[in-house]
mmCIF file of C-alpha atoms in Angstrom:
data_model
loop_
_atom_site.group_PDB
_atom_site.id
_atom_site.type_symbol
_atom_site.label_atom_id
_atom_site.label_comp_id
_atom_site.label_asym_id
_atom_site.label_seq_id
_atom_site.Cartn_x
_atom_site.Cartn_y
_atom_site.Cartn_z
ATOM 1 C CA MET A 1 71.375 16.578 80.484
ATOM 2 C CA TRP A 2 74.168 17.598 78.102
ATOM 3 C CA ASP A 3 75.733 19.817 80.772
ATOM 4 C CA ASN A 4 75.790 16.873 83.192
ATOM 5 C CA PHE A 5 77.422 14.691 80.540
ATOM 6 C CA VAL A 6 80.127 17.296 79.871
ATOM 7 C CA TYR A 7 80.693 17.786 83.606
ATOM 8 C CA SER A 8 81.182 14.042 84.116
ATOM 9 C CA ILE A 9 83.566 13.795 81.153
ATOM 10 C CA ASN A 10 85.600 16.749 82.419
ATOM 11 C CA VAL A 11 85.952 15.123 85.843
ATOM 12 C CA ILE A 12 86.904 11.631 84.675
ATOM 13 C CA LEU A 13 88.802 12.028 81.405
ATOM 14 C CA PRO A 14 91.867 14.032 82.560
ATOM 15 C CA VAL A 15 92.540 11.554 85.364
ATOM 16 C CA PHE A 16 92.447 8.480 83.161
ATOM 17 C CA ILE A 17 94.323 10.114 80.284
ATOM 18 C CA LEU A 18 97.281 10.409 82.667
ATOM 19 C CA VAL A 19 96.859 6.775 83.750
ATOM 20 C CA ALA A 20 96.776 5.715 80.081
ATOM 21 C CA LEU A 21 99.883 7.794 79.349
ATOM 22 C CA GLY A 22 101.719 6.025 82.152
ATOM 23 C CA TYR A 23 100.763 2.664 80.687
ATOM 24 C CA ILE A 24 101.927 3.720 77.204
ATOM 25 C CA PHE A 25 105.175 5.229 78.492
ATOM 26 C CA LYS A 26 106.059 2.001 80.285
ATOM 27 C CA ARG A 27 105.083 -0.280 77.405
ATOM 28 C CA THR A 28 107.295 1.738 75.049
ATOM 29 C CA ASN A 29 110.164 1.738 77.585
ATOM 30 C CA PHE A 30 110.055 5.523 77.851
ATOM 31 C CA LEU A 31 109.911 5.036 81.635
ATOM 32 C CA THR A 32 112.264 2.629 83.395
ATOM 33 C CA ASP A 33 111.605 0.451 86.433
ATOM 34 C CA GLY A 34 114.176 2.434 88.393
ATOM 35 C CA PHE A 35 112.413 5.710 87.680
ATOM 36 C CA LEU A 36 109.031 4.270 88.670
ATOM 37 C CA THR A 37 110.376 2.908 91.957
ATOM 38 C CA THR A 38 111.765 6.338 92.806
ATOM 39 C CA ALA A 39 108.587 8.091 91.628
ATOM 40 C CA ASP A 40 106.411 5.884 93.852
ATOM 41 C CA LYS A 41 108.569 6.734 96.868
ATOM 42 C CA LEU A 42 108.494 10.426 95.996
ATOM 43 C CA VAL A 43 104.697 10.445 95.710
ATOM 44 C CA PHE A 44 104.000 8.420 98.850
ATOM 45 C CA LYS A 45 106.642 9.952 101.108
ATOM 46 C CA VAL A 46 106.872 13.560 99.869
ATOM 47 C CA MET A 47 104.288 14.798 97.363
ATOM 48 C CA LEU A 48 101.070 13.293 98.710
ATOM 49 C CA PRO A 49 101.995 14.100 102.346
ATOM 50 C CA SER A 50 102.659 17.706 101.245
ATOM 51 C CA LEU A 51 99.190 17.830 99.703
ATOM 52 C CA MET A 52 97.576 16.347 102.807
ATOM 53 C CA PHE A 53 99.487 18.665 105.149
ATOM 54 C CA LEU A 54 98.436 21.734 103.163
ATOM 55 C CA GLY A 55 94.816 20.602 102.983
ATOM 56 C CA THR A 56 94.718 20.127 106.748
ATOM 57 C CA ALA A 57 96.750 23.191 107.767
ATOM 58 C CA LYS A 58 94.708 25.578 105.607
ATOM 59 C CA SER A 59 91.347 24.244 106.823
ATOM 60 C CA ARG A 60 89.548 25.980 109.657
ATOM 61 C CA MET A 61 87.295 24.573 112.350
ATOM 62 C CA GLU A 62 84.253 26.462 111.097
ATOM 63 C CA ASP A 63 84.770 24.810 107.703
ATOM 64 C CA SER A 64 85.046 21.280 109.078
ATOM 65 C CA ALA A 65 82.689 21.340 112.065
ATOM 66 C CA GLY A 66 79.800 20.041 109.968
ATOM 67 C CA GLN A 67 81.817 17.197 108.443
ATOM 68 C CA LEU A 68 81.745 14.808 111.398
ATOM 69 C CA GLN A 69 78.829 12.946 109.820
ATOM 70 C CA LEU A 70 80.885 12.438 106.661
ATOM 71 C CA ILE A 71 83.776 10.916 108.610
ATOM 72 C CA VAL A 72 81.478 8.691 110.672
ATOM 73 C CA LEU A 73 79.586 7.441 107.615
ATOM 74 C CA ALA A 74 82.814 6.820 105.688
ATOM 75 C CA CYS A 75 84.258 4.754 108.543
ATOM 76 C CA ALA A 76 80.976 2.902 109.038
ATOM 77 C CA GLY A 77 80.820 2.158 105.313
ATOM 78 C CA ILE A 78 84.364 0.788 105.252
ATOM 79 C CA THR A 79 83.606 -1.405 108.255
ATOM 80 C CA LEU A 80 80.393 -2.677 106.673
ATOM 81 C CA SER A 81 82.219 -3.372 103.384
ATOM 82 C CA PHE A 82 84.905 -5.302 105.240
ATOM 83 C CA VAL A 83 82.327 -7.382 107.131
ATOM 84 C CA LEU A 84 80.178 -8.116 104.071
ATOM 85 C CA CYS A 85 83.132 -9.164 101.923
ATOM 86 C CA GLY A 86 84.598 -11.179 104.792
ATOM 87 C CA LEU A 87 81.354 -13.095 105.216
ATOM 88 C CA VAL A 88 80.349 -13.618 101.577
ATOM 89 C CA PHE A 89 83.550 -14.449 99.672
ATOM 90 C CA PRO A 90 84.589 -17.382 101.925
ATOM 91 C CA ILE A 91 81.253 -19.050 101.152
ATOM 92 C CA PHE A 92 82.133 -19.340 97.456
ATOM 93 C CA VAL A 93 85.946 -19.523 97.547
ATOM 94 C CA ARG A 94 87.762 -22.397 99.268
ATOM 95 C CA GLU A 95 91.447 -21.399 99.091
ATOM 96 C CA ASN A 96 92.550 -19.109 101.908
ATOM 97 C CA ASP A 97 95.042 -17.131 99.828
ATOM 98 C CA LYS A 98 92.362 -16.316 97.245
ATOM 99 C CA ARG A 99 89.897 -15.368 99.992
ATOM 100 C CA GLY A 100 92.281 -12.834 101.490
ATOM 101 C CA ALA A 101 93.185 -11.282 98.137
ATOM 102 C CA MET A 102 89.541 -10.994 97.060
ATOM 103 C CA ILE A 103 88.279 -9.539 100.337
ATOM 104 C CA GLN A 104 91.013 -6.921 100.520
ATOM 105 C CA GLY A 105 90.747 -6.096 96.815
ATOM 106 C CA ALA A 106 86.996 -5.568 97.095
ATOM 107 C CA PHE A 107 86.830 -3.335 100.180
ATOM 108 C CA ARG A 108 90.083 -1.321 100.035
ATOM 109 C CA SER A 109 90.076 1.736 97.743
ATOM 110 C CA ASN A 110 92.906 3.527 96.000
ATOM 111 C CA PHE A 111 91.390 6.791 97.214
ATOM 112 C CA SER A 112 94.666 8.545 97.996
ATOM 113 C CA ILE A 113 95.933 8.206 94.403
ATOM 114 C CA LEU A 114 92.696 8.368 92.383
ATOM 115 C CA GLY A 115 90.187 9.681 94.921
ATOM 116 C CA VAL A 116 92.025 12.907 95.727
ATOM 117 C CA PRO A 117 92.423 14.106 92.098
ATOM 118 C CA LEU A 118 88.789 13.222 91.420
ATOM 119 C CA ALA A 119 87.732 15.199 94.499
ATOM 120 C CA ALA A 120 89.868 18.109 93.294
ATOM 121 C CA ALA A 121 88.305 17.960 89.817
ATOM 122 C CA MET A 122 84.784 17.869 91.252
ATOM 123 C CA PHE A 123 85.055 20.261 94.195
ATOM 124 C CA GLY A 124 88.398 22.082 94.022
ATOM 125 C CA GLU A 125 90.417 22.888 97.146
ATOM 126 C CA THR A 126 87.401 22.249 99.377
ATOM 127 C CA GLY A 127 87.239 18.661 98.154
ATOM 128 C CA VAL A 128 90.966 18.145 98.755
ATOM 129 C CA ALA A 129 90.694 19.629 102.264
ATOM 130 C CA LEU A 130 87.833 17.278 103.124
ATOM 131 C CA MET A 131 89.757 14.322 101.727
ATOM 132 C CA ALA A 132 92.624 15.340 104.009
ATOM 133 C CA MET A 133 90.242 15.206 106.974
ATOM 134 C CA LEU A 134 89.080 11.755 105.896
ATOM 135 C CA MET A 135 92.591 10.441 105.324
ATOM 136 C CA PRO A 136 93.710 9.496 108.883
ATOM 137 C CA PRO A 137 90.662 7.469 110.031
ATOM 138 C CA VAL A 138 90.145 5.873 106.621
ATOM 139 C CA THR A 139 93.816 4.945 106.212
ATOM 140 C CA ILE A 140 93.961 3.490 109.715
ATOM 141 C CA LEU A 141 90.855 1.373 109.088
ATOM 142 C CA TYR A 142 92.169 0.120 105.756
ATOM 143 C CA ASN A 143 95.494 -0.845 107.339
ATOM 144 C CA VAL A 144 93.884 -2.558 110.325
ATOM 145 C CA TYR A 145 91.297 -4.483 108.314
ATOM 146 C CA SER A 146 93.815 -5.479 105.627
ATOM 147 C CA VAL A 147 96.248 -6.937 108.149
ATOM 148 C CA ILE A 148 93.387 -8.756 109.889
ATOM 149 C CA VAL A 149 91.956 -10.319 106.733
ATOM 150 C CA LEU A 150 95.338 -11.337 105.310
ATOM 151 C CA SER A 151 96.295 -12.856 108.665
ATOM 152 C CA VAL A 152 93.017 -14.725 109.156
ATOM 153 C CA PHE A 153 93.069 -16.068 105.602
ATOM 154 C CA ALA A 154 96.802 -16.717 105.388
ATOM 155 C CA PRO A 155 97.868 -20.188 104.186
ATOM 156 C CA ARG A 156 97.746 -22.512 107.191
ATOM 157 C CA ASP A 157 101.503 -23.025 107.304
ATOM 158 C CA THR A 158 102.213 -19.272 107.367
ATOM 159 C CA LYS A 159 99.564 -17.935 109.770
ATOM 160 C CA PRO A 160 101.139 -15.189 111.953
ATOM 161 C CA SER A 161 100.650 -15.046 115.708
ATOM 162 C CA LEU A 162 98.246 -12.557 117.311
ATOM 163 C CA ALA A 163 101.162 -10.510 118.657
ATOM 164 C CA ARG A 164 102.735 -10.321 115.210
ATOM 165 C CA THR A 165 99.414 -9.268 113.679
ATOM 166 C CA ILE A 166 98.921 -6.478 116.221
ATOM 167 C CA SER A 167 102.512 -5.358 115.753
ATOM 168 C CA ALA A 168 102.038 -5.171 111.980
ATOM 169 C CA ILE A 169 98.909 -3.039 112.421
ATOM 170 C CA VAL A 170 100.590 -0.600 114.816
ATOM 171 C CA VAL A 171 103.769 -0.256 112.760
ATOM 172 C CA SER A 172 101.966 0.237 109.433
ATOM 173 C CA THR A 173 99.788 2.932 111.007
ATOM 174 C CA LEU A 174 102.500 4.862 112.836
ATOM 175 C CA LYS A 175 104.871 4.830 109.848
ATOM 176 C CA ASN A 176 102.291 5.955 107.279
ATOM 177 C CA PRO A 177 103.486 9.318 105.848
ATOM 178 C CA LEU A 178 99.942 10.427 105.026
ATOM 179 C CA ILE A 179 98.771 10.029 108.605
ATOM 180 C CA ILE A 180 101.887 11.784 109.899
ATOM 181 C CA ALA A 181 101.318 14.697 107.495
ATOM 182 C CA VAL A 182 97.709 15.214 108.575
ATOM 183 C CA ILE A 183 98.645 15.019 112.266
ATOM 184 C CA LEU A 184 101.363 17.647 111.717
ATOM 185 C CA GLY A 185 98.810 19.888 110.011
ATOM 186 C CA LEU A 186 96.233 19.684 112.811
ATOM 187 C CA PRO A 187 97.842 22.328 115.105
ATOM 188 C CA PHE A 188 97.792 24.828 112.225
ATOM 189 C CA MET A 189 94.099 24.108 111.661
ATOM 190 C CA LEU A 190 93.006 24.028 115.305
ATOM 191 C CA LEU A 191 94.982 27.130 116.338
ATOM 192 C CA GLU A 192 94.409 28.876 112.991
ATOM 193 C CA ILE A 193 98.137 29.447 112.508
ATOM 194 C CA PRO A 194 98.938 30.772 109.018
ATOM 195 C CA LEU A 195 101.771 29.111 107.167
ATOM 196 C CA PRO A 196 104.717 31.317 106.185
ATOM 197 C CA ARG A 197 104.466 32.310 102.532
ATOM 198 C CA PHE A 198 107.706 30.560 101.542
ATOM 199 C CA ALA A 199 106.612 27.320 103.252
ATOM 200 C CA GLU A 200 103.157 27.356 101.686
ATOM 201 C CA ASP A 201 104.544 28.061 98.216
ATOM 202 C CA SER A 202 107.209 25.346 98.493
ATOM 203 C CA LEU A 203 104.693 22.759 99.651
ATOM 204 C CA SER A 204 102.253 23.866 96.958
ATOM 205 C CA TYR A 205 104.831 23.214 94.235
ATOM 206 C CA LEU A 206 105.265 19.666 95.535
ATOM 207 C CA ALA A 207 101.529 19.156 95.972
ATOM 208 C CA ASP A 208 100.751 20.427 92.465
ATOM 209 C CA ALA A 209 102.960 17.732 90.951
ATOM 210 C CA THR A 210 101.294 14.956 92.959
ATOM 211 C CA PHE A 211 98.434 14.143 90.618
ATOM 212 C CA ALA A 212 100.434 13.908 87.392
ATOM 213 C CA VAL A 213 103.297 11.841 88.816
ATOM 214 C CA SER A 214 101.072 9.501 90.850
ATOM 215 C CA LEU A 215 98.618 8.807 88.020
ATOM 216 C CA ILE A 216 101.349 8.237 85.423
ATOM 217 C CA SER A 217 103.114 5.919 87.862
ATOM 218 C CA LEU A 218 99.855 4.055 88.505
ATOM 219 C CA GLY A 219 99.343 3.447 84.789
ATOM 220 C CA ALA A 220 102.954 2.380 84.297
ATOM 221 C CA GLY A 221 102.695 -0.075 87.181
ATOM 222 C CA MET A 222 99.826 -1.892 85.456
ATOM 223 C CA SER A 223 101.753 -2.479 82.228
ATOM 224 C CA GLY A 224 103.222 -5.782 83.410
ATOM 225 C CA MET A 225 99.957 -7.240 84.719
ATOM 226 C CA ALA A 226 97.686 -9.596 82.813
ATOM 227 C CA LEU A 227 94.210 -11.062 83.262
ATOM 228 C CA VAL A 228 95.148 -14.705 82.864
ATOM 229 C CA GLY A 229 94.028 -17.794 84.765
ATOM 230 C CA LYS A 230 91.944 -16.360 87.609
ATOM 231 C CA ILE A 231 89.493 -14.152 85.772
ATOM 232 C CA LYS A 232 86.351 -15.453 87.505
ATOM 233 C CA TYR A 233 87.781 -14.567 90.921
ATOM 234 C CA SER A 234 89.138 -11.183 89.864
ATOM 235 C CA LEU A 235 85.919 -10.294 88.026
ATOM 236 C CA ALA A 236 83.742 -11.154 91.030
ATOM 237 C CA ALA A 237 85.841 -9.055 93.401
ATOM 238 C CA SER A 238 86.086 -6.217 90.868
ATOM 239 C CA LEU A 239 82.330 -5.967 90.310
ATOM 240 C CA VAL A 240 81.794 -5.840 94.056
ATOM 241 C CA LYS A 241 84.473 -3.141 94.301
ATOM 242 C CA VAL A 242 83.391 -0.749 91.555
ATOM 243 C CA VAL A 243 79.645 -1.465 91.212
ATOM 244 C CA LEU A 244 77.992 -3.030 94.249
ATOM 245 C CA LEU A 245 79.745 -1.300 97.157
ATOM 246 C CA PRO A 246 79.756 2.240 95.660
ATOM 247 C CA ALA A 247 76.039 1.983 94.885
ATOM 248 C CA LEU A 248 75.195 0.568 98.319
ATOM 249 C CA MET A 249 77.276 3.079 100.278
ATOM 250 C CA THR A 250 76.229 6.116 98.234
ATOM 251 C CA VAL A 251 72.521 5.347 98.563
ATOM 252 C CA SER A 252 72.981 4.658 102.282
ATOM 253 C CA ALA A 253 74.793 7.985 102.723
ATOM 254 C CA TYR A 254 72.020 9.796 100.835
ATOM 255 C CA LEU A 255 69.374 8.234 103.057
ATOM 256 C CA SER A 256 71.465 9.301 106.060
ATOM 257 C CA GLY A 257 71.251 12.929 104.971
ATOM 258 C CA LEU A 258 74.433 13.611 102.994
ATOM 259 C CA ARG A 259 74.122 15.783 99.907
ATOM 260 C CA GLY A 260 76.342 17.540 97.385
ATOM 261 C CA LEU A 261 80.031 17.692 98.245
ATOM 262 C CA GLU A 262 79.952 15.178 101.093
ATOM 263 C CA LEU A 263 77.855 12.670 99.139
ATOM 264 C CA GLY A 264 80.167 13.018 96.142
ATOM 265 C CA LEU A 265 83.187 12.252 98.314
ATOM 266 C CA ILE A 266 81.509 9.109 99.644
ATOM 267 C CA PHE A 267 80.961 7.946 96.067
ATOM 268 C CA VAL A 268 84.571 8.720 95.117
ATOM 269 C CA LEU A 269 85.888 6.964 98.227
ATOM 270 C CA PHE A 270 84.021 3.723 97.553
ATOM 271 C CA GLY A 271 84.042 3.960 93.744
ATOM 272 C CA SER A 272 87.824 4.233 93.346
ATOM 273 C CA PRO A 273 89.603 1.069 92.143
ATOM 274 C CA ALA A 274 91.427 -1.390 94.358
ATOM 275 C CA ALA A 275 94.415 0.046 96.198
ATOM 276 C CA VAL A 276 97.955 -0.517 94.979
ATOM 277 C CA ALA A 277 98.780 -1.299 98.613
ATOM 278 C CA SER A 278 96.414 -4.291 98.492
ATOM 279 C CA TYR A 279 98.622 -5.889 95.826
ATOM 280 C CA ILE A 280 101.826 -5.163 97.759
ATOM 281 C CA MET A 281 100.425 -6.422 101.077
ATOM 282 C CA ALA A 282 99.000 -9.564 99.479
ATOM 283 C CA LYS A 283 102.446 -10.485 98.134
ATOM 284 C CA ASN A 284 104.255 -9.662 101.367
ATOM 285 C CA MET A 285 101.805 -11.581 103.579
ATOM 286 C CA LYS A 286 101.806 -14.775 101.462
ATOM 287 C CA SER A 287 98.355 -14.212 99.998
ATOM 288 C CA ASP A 288 97.587 -14.607 96.287
ATOM 289 C CA GLY A 289 99.597 -11.701 94.893
ATOM 290 C CA GLU A 290 98.788 -12.596 91.292
ATOM 291 C CA LEU A 291 95.045 -12.449 91.977
ATOM 292 C CA ALA A 292 95.445 -9.181 93.905
ATOM 293 C CA GLY A 293 97.264 -7.716 90.898
ATOM 294 C CA GLN A 294 94.491 -8.842 88.553
ATOM 295 C CA ILE A 295 91.870 -7.201 90.792
ATOM 296 C CA LEU A 296 93.901 -3.989 90.790
ATOM 297 C CA LEU A 297 94.164 -4.085 86.987
ATOM 298 C CA LEU A 298 90.529 -4.983 86.326
ATOM 299 C CA THR A 299 89.059 -2.419 88.750
ATOM 300 C CA SER A 300 91.300 0.241 87.207
ATOM 301 C CA MET A 301 89.992 -0.721 83.751
ATOM 302 C CA LEU A 302 86.342 -0.729 84.836
ATOM 303 C CA CYS A 303 86.229 2.325 87.069
ATOM 304 C CA PRO A 304 86.369 4.988 84.308
ATOM 305 C CA ILE A 305 83.018 3.608 83.143
ATOM 306 C CA THR A 306 81.503 3.157 86.601
ATOM 307 C CA LEU A 307 82.773 6.477 87.977
ATOM 308 C CA PHE A 308 81.546 8.374 84.915
ATOM 309 C CA SER A 309 78.154 6.643 85.108
ATOM 310 C CA GLY A 310 77.808 7.311 88.826
ATOM 311 C CA ILE A 311 78.760 10.988 88.591
ATOM 312 C CA PHE A 312 76.473 11.504 85.586
ATOM 313 C CA VAL A 313 73.491 9.868 87.312
ATOM 314 C CA MET A 314 74.064 11.704 90.609
ATOM 315 C CA LYS A 315 74.401 15.035 88.788
ATOM 316 C CA SER A 316 71.278 14.356 86.708
ATOM 317 C CA ILE A 317 69.049 13.528 89.687
ATOM 318 C CA GLY A 318 70.296 16.439 91.772
ATOM 319 C CA TRP A 319 72.424 14.571 94.312
ATOM 320 C CA LEU A 320 75.528 16.598 93.350
#
């Protein structure tokens, strides 16, 4: 029991110490807005794609052949989460902008920023490589479903046309650096082409810096948010995001036959807090950006507790 407790602490604590440091650095003005804007671009367009490219390029078919079930269950779980949230929240919430923000905040995970370092802490390079395999289909689904829900539940005077909605989905998918990086890595995996030493080392230096910079930036980005005025909406969406959906999807994956590494990745995928992109998209598509920001903040505050609890329980009962 004690070993499982220590294991769970060692997985969770380093990640959220960096997030807390980012928050403190920003509150004390040690980090500037200009630096954070540049850091976010560097992480999303350079560092994280380098990590995903390496994870894909260094994988081999014999390592990933048995992971099709993981990908299928992850995509099915995201689809089910999207449908459930899309059906339930509109029953209790009347305003369209709040509906869109709550649905997206509840089903879309920040798995690329928080999920990948957690997978690395739990399972090492194997976990990162599997996350790289999950990245393209999961990212595409999140983009597609987010555009759909924010378009359907847009304020009536700003509803986009069907053509504009489809265009937004296609553009956001094709321009996503993470998807591009994984696609570029596929030939190296499929043909088992080794990377030149200088290229692998250079990309590794960038990839190694990903976790620290991205987590500090995440914490700093939350320093200007506050839980004021819409707490009942943000709390409802947050509890669905970090408690209900992770429990439902992890148990479903277990009953479907997943164990160990793959089951742990399902929990990390669905247990991660709301995505930063959900806040940005909500603002850009005329949804309730303030509520989306509160959901991002509250899920990020709650998930150290829920992720620790989930990992501890799964380790204790032999699921990990």
